[in-house]
Coordinates of C-alpha atoms in Angstrom, one line a residue:
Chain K
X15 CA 76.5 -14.7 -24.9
X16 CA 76.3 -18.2 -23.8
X17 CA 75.0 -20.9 -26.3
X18 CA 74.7 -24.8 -26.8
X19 CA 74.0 -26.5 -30.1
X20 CA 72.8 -30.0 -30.0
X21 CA 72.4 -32.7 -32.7
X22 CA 69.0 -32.8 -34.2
X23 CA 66.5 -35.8 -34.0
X24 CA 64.7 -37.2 -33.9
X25 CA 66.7 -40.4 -33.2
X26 CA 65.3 -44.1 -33.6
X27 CA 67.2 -46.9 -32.4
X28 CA 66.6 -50.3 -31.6
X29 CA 67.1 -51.8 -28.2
X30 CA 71.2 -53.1 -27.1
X31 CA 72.6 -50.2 -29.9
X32 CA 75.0 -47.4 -29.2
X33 CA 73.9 -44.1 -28.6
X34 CA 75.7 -40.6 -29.2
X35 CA 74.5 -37.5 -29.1
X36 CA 76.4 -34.8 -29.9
X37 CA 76.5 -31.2 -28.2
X38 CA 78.8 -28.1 -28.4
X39 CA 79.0 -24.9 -26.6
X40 CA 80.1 -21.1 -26.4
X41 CA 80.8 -19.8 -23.3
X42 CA 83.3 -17.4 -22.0
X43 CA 85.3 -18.2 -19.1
X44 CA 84.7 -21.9 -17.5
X45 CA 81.2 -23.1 -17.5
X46 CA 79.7 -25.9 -15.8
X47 CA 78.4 -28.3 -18.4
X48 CA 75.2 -30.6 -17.7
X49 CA 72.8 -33.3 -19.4
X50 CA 69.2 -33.2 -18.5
X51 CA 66.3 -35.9 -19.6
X52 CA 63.1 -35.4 -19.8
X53 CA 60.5 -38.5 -20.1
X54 CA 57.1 -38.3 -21.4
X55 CA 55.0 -36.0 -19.7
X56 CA 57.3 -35.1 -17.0
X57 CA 60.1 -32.1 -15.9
X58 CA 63.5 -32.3 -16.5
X59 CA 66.0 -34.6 -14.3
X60 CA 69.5 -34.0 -14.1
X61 CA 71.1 -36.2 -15.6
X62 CA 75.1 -35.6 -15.3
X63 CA 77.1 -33.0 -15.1
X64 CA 80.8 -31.9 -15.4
X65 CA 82.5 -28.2 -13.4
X66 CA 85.9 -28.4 -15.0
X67 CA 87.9 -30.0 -18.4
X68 CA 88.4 -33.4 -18.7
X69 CA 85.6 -34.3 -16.0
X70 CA 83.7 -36.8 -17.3
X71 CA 79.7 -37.2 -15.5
X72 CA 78.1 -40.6 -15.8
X73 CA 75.1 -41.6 -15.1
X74 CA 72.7 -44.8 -15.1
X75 CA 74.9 -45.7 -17.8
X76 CA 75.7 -42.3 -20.0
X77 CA 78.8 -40.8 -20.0
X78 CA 80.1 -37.5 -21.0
X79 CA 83.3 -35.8 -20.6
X80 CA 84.1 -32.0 -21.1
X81 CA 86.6 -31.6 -23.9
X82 CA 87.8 -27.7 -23.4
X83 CA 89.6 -27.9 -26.8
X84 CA 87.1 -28.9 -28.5
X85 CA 84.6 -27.1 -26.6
X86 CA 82.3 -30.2 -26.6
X87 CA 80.2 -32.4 -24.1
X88 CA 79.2 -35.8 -25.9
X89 CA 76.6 -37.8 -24.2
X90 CA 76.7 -41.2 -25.5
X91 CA 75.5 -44.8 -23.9
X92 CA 77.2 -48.2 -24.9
X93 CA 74.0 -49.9 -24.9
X94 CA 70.4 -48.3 -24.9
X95 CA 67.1 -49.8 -23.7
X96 CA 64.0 -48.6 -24.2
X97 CA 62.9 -47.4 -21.1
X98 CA 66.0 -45.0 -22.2
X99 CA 63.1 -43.1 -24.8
X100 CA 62.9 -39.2 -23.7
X101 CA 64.3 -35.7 -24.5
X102 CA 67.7 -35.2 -23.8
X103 CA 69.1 -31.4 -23.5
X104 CA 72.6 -30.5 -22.9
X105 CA 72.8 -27.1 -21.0
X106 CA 75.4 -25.2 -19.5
X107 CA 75.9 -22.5 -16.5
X108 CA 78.2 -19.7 -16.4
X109 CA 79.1 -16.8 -14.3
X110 CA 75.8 -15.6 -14.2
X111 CA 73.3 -18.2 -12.2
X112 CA 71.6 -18.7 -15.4
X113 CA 71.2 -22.5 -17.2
X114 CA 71.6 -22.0 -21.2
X115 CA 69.9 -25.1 -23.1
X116 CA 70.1 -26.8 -26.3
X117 CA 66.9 -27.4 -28.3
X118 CA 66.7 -31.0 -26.8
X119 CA 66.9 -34.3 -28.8
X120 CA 64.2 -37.2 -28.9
X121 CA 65.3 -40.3 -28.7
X122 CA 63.2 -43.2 -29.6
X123 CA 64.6 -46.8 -28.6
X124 CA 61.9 -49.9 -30.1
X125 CA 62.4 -53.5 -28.9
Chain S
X250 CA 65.0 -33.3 -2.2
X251 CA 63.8 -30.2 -2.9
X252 CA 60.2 -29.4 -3.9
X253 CA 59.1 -27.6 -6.1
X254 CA 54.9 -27.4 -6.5
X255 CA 53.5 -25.4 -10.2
X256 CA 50.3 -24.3 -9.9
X257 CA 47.8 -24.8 -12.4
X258 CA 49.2 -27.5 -13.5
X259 CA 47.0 -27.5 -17.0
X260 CA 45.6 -24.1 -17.6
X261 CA 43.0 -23.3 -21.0
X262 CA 42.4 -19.5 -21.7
X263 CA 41.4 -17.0 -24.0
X264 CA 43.4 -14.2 -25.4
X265 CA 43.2 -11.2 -23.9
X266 CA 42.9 -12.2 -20.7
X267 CA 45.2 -12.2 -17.3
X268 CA 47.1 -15.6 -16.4
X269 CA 49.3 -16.1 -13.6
X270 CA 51.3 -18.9 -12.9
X271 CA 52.2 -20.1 -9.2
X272 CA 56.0 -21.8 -8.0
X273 CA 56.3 -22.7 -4.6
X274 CA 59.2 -24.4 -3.0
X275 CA 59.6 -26.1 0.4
X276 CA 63.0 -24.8 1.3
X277 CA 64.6 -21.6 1.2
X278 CA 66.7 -21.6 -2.1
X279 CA 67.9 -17.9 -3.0
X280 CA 67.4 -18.6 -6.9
X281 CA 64.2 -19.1 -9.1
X282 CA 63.4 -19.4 -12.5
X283 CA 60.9 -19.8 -15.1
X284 CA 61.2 -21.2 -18.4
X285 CA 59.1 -21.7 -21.4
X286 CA 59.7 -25.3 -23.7
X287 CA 58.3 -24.9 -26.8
X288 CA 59.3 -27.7 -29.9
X289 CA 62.6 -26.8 -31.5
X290 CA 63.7 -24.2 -29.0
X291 CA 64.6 -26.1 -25.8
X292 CA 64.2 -24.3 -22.8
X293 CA 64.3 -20.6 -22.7
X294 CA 64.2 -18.3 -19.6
X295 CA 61.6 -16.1 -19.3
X296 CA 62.1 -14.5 -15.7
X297 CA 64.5 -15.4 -12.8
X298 CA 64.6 -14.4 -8.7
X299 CA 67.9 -14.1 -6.7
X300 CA 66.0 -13.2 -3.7
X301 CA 62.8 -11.5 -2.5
X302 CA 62.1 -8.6 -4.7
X303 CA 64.7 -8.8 -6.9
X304 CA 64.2 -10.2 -9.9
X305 CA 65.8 -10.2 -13.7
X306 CA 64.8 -10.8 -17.4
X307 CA 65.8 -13.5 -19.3
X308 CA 65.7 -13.8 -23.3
X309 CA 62.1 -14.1 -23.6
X310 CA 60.5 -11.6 -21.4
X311 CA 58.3 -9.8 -23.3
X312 CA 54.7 -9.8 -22.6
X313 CA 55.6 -11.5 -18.8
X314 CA 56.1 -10.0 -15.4
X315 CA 57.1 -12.0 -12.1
X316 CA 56.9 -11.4 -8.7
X317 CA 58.4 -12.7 -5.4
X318 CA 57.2 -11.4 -2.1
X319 CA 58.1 -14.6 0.0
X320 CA 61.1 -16.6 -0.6
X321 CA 59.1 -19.7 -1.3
X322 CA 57.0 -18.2 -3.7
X323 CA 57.7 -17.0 -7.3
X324 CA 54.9 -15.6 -9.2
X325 CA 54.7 -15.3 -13.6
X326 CA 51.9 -13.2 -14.6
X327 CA 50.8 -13.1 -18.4
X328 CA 48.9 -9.7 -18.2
X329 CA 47.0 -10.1 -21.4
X330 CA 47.7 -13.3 -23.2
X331 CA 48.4 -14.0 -26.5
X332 CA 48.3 -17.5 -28.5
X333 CA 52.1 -17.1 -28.8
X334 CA 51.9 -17.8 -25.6
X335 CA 51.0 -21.4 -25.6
X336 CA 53.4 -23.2 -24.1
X337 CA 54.9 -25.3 -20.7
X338 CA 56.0 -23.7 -18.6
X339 CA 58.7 -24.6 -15.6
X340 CA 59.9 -23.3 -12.6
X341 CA 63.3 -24.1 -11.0
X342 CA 65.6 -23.5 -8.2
X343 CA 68.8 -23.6 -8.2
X344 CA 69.7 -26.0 -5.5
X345 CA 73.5 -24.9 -4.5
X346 CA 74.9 -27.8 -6.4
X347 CA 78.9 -27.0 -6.9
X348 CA 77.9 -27.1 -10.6
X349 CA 75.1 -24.5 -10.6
X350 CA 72.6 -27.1 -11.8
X351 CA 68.8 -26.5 -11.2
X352 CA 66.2 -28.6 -9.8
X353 CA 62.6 -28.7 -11.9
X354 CA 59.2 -28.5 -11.0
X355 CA 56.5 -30.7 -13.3
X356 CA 55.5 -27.6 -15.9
X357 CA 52.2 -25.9 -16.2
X358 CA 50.6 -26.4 -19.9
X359 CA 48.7 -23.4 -21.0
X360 CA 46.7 -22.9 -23.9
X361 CA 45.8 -19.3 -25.1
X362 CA 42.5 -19.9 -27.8

């Protein structure tokens, strides 16, 4: 069936520095790919998203682009801050009205 | 935006006993679900609704049963709960986005002594 695998954390960075975070799928057919956040002590917001290959989503600053050979969907950010500190899960939706996520990654950003 | 109100919204019980969990959304999306986050797993679905009645298991449905009655309404029920069952929980909808993506409501924490 449909999977993702994210990058573990947790992840620490200081304020200003580059963020990555790395996430793959499994999926037949041609899923929709998304990045949700979650801050402390709230739900999940979408974040971005991408329907087809080579889309890339952005958002408040994050970027990811579906890579179909690769079967990836990167999210990075050129310069974190550290209201930018929360959960971040990549997920993705198939033929089947159904959201598949990853285990999430904390990200910690310190002044 | 869409709504999406979870009812308790912090919930402490004892095992054993019957839980149920409320979702109720202001507009009339066809498609609800619940999850369970626990540390190191994500989110994984318990339960989801494509329309009144009609309902399907996800990967963690064991010891959980849902109903839906009224399209704004989408019931979990723990029948006899287990400390396994710890956990927040959250309802979505799925909004009719072109991507398929789903809208969250605020999670209910329950805690099974």
């Amino acid at each position: 069936g449909d999977s993702v695998t994210q990058m573990e954390g947790p992840v620490t960075l200081s304020e200003e520095a580059f963020l990555t975070i790395n996430c793959t799928y499994t999926a037949t057919g041609y899923p929709s790919l998304f990045w949700y956040v979650q801050y402390p002590g709230e739900g999940l917001q979408l974040l971005l998203k991408a329907t087809k290959a080579d889309d890339k989503g952005s958002n408040k600053g994050f970027e990811a682009t579906y890579r179909k050979e690769t079967t990836s969907f990167h999210l990075e950010k050129g310069s974190v801050q550290v209201s930018d500190s929360a959960v971040y899960f990549c997920a993705l939706s198939g033929n089947d009205y159904k959201l598949s996520f990853g285990a999430g990654t904390t990200v910690t950003v310190r002044a | 935006d869409a709504g999406i109100t979870q009812s308790p919204r912090h919930k402490v019980t004892e095992t054993g006993t019957p839980v149920t969990l409320r979702c109720h959304q202001t507009e009339n999306h066809r498609y609800m679900y619940w999850y369970r986050q626990d540390p190191g797993h994500g989110l994984r679905l318990i339960h989801y609704s494509y329309g009144v009645k009609d309902t399907d298991k996800g990967e963690v449905s064991d010891g959980y049963s849902v109903s839906r009655s009224k399209t704004e309404d989408f019931l979990l029920t723990l029948e006899s709960a287990t400390s396994s069952q710890t956990s927040v929980y959250f309802c979505a909808i799925r909004t009719g986005g072109n991507a398929g993506e789903l809208f969250f409501g605020e999670g209910s924490r329950l805690t099974v002594l």
